[in-house]
PDB file of C-alpha atoms in Angstrom:
ATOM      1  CA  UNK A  30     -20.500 -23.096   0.414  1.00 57.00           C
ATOM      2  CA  UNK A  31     -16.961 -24.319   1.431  1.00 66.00           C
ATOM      3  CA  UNK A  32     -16.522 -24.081   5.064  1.00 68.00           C
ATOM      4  CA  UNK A  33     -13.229 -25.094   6.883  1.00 71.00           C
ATOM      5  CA  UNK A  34     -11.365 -23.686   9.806  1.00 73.00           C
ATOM      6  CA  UNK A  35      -8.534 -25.200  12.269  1.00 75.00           C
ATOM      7  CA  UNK A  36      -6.223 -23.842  14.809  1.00 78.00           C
ATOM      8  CA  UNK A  37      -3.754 -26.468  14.323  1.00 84.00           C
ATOM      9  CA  UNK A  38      -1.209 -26.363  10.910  1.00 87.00           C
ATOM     10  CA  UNK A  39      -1.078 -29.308   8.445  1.00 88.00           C
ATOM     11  CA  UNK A  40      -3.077 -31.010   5.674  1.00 90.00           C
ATOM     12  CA  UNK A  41      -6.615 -31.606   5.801  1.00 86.00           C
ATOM     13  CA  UNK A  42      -8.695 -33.565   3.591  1.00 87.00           C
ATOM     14  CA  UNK A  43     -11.460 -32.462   1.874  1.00 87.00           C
ATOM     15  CA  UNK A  44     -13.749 -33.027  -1.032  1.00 85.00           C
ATOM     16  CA  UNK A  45     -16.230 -30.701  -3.612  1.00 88.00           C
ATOM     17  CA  UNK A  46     -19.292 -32.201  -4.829  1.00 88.00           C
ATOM     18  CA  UNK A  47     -22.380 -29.751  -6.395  1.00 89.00           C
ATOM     19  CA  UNK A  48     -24.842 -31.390  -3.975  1.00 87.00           C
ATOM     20  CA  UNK A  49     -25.267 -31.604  -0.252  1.00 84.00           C
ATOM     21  CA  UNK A  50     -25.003 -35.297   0.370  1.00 85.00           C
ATOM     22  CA  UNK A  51     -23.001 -36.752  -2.425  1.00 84.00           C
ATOM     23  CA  UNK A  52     -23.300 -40.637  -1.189  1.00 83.00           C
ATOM     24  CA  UNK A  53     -27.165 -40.643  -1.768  1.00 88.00           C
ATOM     25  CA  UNK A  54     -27.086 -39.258  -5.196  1.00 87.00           C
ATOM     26  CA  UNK A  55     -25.129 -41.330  -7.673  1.00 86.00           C
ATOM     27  CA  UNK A  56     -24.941 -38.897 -10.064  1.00 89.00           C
ATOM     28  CA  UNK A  57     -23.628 -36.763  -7.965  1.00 89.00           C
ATOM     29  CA  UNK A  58     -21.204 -39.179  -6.285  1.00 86.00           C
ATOM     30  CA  UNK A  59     -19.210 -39.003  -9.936  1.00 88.00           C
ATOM     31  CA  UNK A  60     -18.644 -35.352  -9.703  1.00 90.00           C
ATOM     32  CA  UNK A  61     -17.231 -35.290  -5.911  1.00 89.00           C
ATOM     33  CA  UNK A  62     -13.525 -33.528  -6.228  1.00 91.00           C
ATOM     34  CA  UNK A  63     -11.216 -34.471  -3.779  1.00 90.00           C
ATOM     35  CA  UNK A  64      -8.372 -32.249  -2.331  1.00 91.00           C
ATOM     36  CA  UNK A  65      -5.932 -31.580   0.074  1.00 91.00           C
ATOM     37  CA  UNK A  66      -5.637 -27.712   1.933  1.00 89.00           C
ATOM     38  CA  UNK A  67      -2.711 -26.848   3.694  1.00 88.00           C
ATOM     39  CA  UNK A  68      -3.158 -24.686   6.681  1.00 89.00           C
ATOM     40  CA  UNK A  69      -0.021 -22.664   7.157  1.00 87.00           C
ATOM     41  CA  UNK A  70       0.620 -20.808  10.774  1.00 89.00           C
ATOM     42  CA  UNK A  71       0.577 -17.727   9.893  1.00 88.00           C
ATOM     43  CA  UNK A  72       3.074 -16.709  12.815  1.00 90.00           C
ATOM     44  CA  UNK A  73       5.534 -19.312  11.428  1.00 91.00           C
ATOM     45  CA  UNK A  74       8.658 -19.085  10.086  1.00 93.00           C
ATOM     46  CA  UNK A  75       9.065 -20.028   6.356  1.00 92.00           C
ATOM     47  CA  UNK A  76      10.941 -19.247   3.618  1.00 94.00           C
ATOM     48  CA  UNK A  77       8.264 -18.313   0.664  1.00 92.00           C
ATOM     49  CA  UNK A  78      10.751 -18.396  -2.392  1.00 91.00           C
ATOM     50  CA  UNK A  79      14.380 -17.204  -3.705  1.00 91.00           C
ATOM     51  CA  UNK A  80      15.827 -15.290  -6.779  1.00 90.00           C
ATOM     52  CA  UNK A  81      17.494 -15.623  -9.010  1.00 87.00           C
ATOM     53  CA  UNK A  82      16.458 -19.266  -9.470  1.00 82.00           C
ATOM     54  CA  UNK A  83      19.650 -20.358 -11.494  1.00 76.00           C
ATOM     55  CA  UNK A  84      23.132 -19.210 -12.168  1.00 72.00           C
ATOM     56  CA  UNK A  85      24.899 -20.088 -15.188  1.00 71.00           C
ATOM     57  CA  UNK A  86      28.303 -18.649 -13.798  1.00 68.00           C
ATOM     58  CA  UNK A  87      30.509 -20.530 -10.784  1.00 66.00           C
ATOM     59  CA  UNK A  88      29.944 -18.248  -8.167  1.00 67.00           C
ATOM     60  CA  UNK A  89      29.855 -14.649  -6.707  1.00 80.00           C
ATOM     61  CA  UNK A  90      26.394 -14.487  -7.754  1.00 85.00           C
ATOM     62  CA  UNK A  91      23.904 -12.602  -5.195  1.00 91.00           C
ATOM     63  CA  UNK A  92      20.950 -14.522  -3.928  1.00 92.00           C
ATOM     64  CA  UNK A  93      18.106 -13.558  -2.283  1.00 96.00           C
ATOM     65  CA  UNK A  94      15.866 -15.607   0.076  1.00 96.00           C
ATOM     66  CA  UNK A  95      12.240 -14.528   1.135  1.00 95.00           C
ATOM     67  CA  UNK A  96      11.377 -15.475   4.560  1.00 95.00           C
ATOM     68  CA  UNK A  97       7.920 -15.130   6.187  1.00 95.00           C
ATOM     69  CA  UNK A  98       8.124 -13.910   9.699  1.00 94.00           C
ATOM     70  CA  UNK A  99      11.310 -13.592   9.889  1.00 92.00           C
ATOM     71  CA  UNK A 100      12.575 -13.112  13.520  1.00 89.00           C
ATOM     72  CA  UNK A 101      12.981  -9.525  15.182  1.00 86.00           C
ATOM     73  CA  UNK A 102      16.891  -8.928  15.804  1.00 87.00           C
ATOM     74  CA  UNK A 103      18.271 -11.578  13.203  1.00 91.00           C
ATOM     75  CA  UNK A 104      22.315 -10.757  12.951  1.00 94.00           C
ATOM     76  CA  UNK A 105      23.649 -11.950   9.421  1.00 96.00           C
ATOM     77  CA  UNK A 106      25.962 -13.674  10.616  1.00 95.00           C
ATOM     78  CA  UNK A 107      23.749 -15.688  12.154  1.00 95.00           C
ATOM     79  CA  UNK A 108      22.043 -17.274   8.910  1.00 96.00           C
ATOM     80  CA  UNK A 109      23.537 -20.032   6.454  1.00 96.00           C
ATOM     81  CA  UNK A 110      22.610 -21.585   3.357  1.00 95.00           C
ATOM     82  CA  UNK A 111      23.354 -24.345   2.774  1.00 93.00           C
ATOM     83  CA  UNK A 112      24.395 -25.611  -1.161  1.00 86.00           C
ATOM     84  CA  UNK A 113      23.296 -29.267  -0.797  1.00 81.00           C
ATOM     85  CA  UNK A 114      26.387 -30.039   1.628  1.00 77.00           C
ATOM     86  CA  UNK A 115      29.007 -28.697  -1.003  1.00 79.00           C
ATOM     87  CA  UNK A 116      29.436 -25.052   0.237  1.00 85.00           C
ATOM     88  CA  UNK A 117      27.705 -22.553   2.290  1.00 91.00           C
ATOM     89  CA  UNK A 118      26.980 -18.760   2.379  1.00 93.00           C
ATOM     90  CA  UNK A 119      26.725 -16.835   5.417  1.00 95.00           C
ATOM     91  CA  UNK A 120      24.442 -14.036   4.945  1.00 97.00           C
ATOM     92  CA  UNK A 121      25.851 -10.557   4.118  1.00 96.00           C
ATOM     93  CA  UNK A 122      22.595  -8.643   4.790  1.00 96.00           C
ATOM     94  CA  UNK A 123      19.007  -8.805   6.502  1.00 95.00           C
ATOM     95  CA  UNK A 124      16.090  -6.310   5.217  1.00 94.00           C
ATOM     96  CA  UNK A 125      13.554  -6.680   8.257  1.00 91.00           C
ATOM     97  CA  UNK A 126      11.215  -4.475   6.522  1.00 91.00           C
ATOM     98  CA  UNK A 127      10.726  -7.376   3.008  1.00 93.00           C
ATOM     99  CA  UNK A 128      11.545 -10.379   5.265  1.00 94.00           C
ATOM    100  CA  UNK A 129      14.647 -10.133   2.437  1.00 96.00           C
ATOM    101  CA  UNK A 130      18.084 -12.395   2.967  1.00 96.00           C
ATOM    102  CA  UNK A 131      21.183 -11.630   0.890  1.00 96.00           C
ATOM    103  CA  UNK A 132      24.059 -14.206   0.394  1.00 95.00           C
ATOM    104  CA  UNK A 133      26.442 -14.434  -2.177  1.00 92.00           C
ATOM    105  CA  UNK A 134      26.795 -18.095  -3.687  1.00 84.00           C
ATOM    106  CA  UNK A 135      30.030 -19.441  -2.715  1.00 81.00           C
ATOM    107  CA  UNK A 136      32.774 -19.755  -5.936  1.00 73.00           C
ATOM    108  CA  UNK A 137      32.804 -23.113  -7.332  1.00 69.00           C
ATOM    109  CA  UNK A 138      35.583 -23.517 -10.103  1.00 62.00           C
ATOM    110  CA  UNK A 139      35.539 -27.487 -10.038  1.00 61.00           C
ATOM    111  CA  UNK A 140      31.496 -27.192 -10.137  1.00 61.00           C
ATOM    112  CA  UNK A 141      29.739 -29.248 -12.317  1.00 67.00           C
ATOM    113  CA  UNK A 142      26.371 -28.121 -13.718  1.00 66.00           C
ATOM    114  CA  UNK A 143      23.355 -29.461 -12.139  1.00 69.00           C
ATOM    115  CA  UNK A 144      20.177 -28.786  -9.817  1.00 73.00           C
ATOM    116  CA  UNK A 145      21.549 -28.028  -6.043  1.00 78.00           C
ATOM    117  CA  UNK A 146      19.061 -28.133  -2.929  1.00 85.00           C
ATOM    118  CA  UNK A 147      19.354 -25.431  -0.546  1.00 90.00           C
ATOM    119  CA  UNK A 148      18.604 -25.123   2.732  1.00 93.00           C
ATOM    120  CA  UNK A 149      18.056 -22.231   5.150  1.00 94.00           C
ATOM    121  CA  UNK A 150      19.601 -22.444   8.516  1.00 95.00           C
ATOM    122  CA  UNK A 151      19.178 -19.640  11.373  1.00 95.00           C
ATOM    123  CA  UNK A 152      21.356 -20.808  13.933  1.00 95.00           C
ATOM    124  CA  UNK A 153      20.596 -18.515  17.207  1.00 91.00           C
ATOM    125  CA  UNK A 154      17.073 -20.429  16.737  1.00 92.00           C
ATOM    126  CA  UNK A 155      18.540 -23.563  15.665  1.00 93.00           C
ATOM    127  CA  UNK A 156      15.915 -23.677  13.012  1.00 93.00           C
ATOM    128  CA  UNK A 157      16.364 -25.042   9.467  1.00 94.00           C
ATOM    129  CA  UNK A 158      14.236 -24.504   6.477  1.00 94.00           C
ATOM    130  CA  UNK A 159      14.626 -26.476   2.630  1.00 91.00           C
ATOM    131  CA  UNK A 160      14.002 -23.800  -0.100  1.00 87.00           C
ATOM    132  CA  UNK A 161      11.304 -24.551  -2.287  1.00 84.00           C
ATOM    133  CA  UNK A 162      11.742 -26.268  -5.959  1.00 75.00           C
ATOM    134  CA  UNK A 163      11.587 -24.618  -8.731  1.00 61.00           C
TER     135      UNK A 163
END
């Protein structure tokens, strides 16, 4: 039985092993499995993921951003992303219902191709959030 519980969010360490007291029983001891959990609030704020995950054109390309919780009210206008510090997008639309953001990427025609970081800004919070890797 696996048995873990905490109020606070972060990492917590942990470990598997198929007996109860793995640093009495060597053969046991070989078999422990260490690990790391991640407790996520679950009231927080996060972006969970984007799509499409690459363009292969420079611009005018719709993207969408999936945020978790994502705050009661929100005006558009109110939300950037951010294209590593070389453009930004305000966003054109805000689906309460999916927790769905909709930007257009920005037109590039000196772009060179390449893996961008984005980041998620909602400014009436003053909250900022990196996009996860693909």
């Amino acid at each position: 039985v696996l048995s873990r519980s905490s109020t606070t969010p972060g990492d917590a360490a942990m470990t598997l092993a198929p007996c109860a007291v793995p640093s009495i029983d060597t053969a046991c001891l070989q078999k422990v499995v260490p690990f790391t959990f991640t407790f996520l609030d679950p009231d927080a704020v996060r972006v969970t993921g984007f799509f499409p995950l690459s363009e292969y054109v420079t611009g005018r390309t719709r993207i969408d951003v999936q945020v978790k919780n994502l705050p009661a009210n929100l005006a558009p206008a109110q939300v950037i992303l951010d294209f590593a510090g070389r453009s930004n997008a305000t966003c054109q639309s805000a689906d309460q219902s999916r927790g769905v953001l909709t930007f257009e990427i920005p037109t590039e025609p000196t772009a060179t191709a390449g893996a961008v970081s984005l980041r998620l800004h909602l400014l009436a919070s003053g909250e900022s959030f990196d996009l996860p890797k693909t």
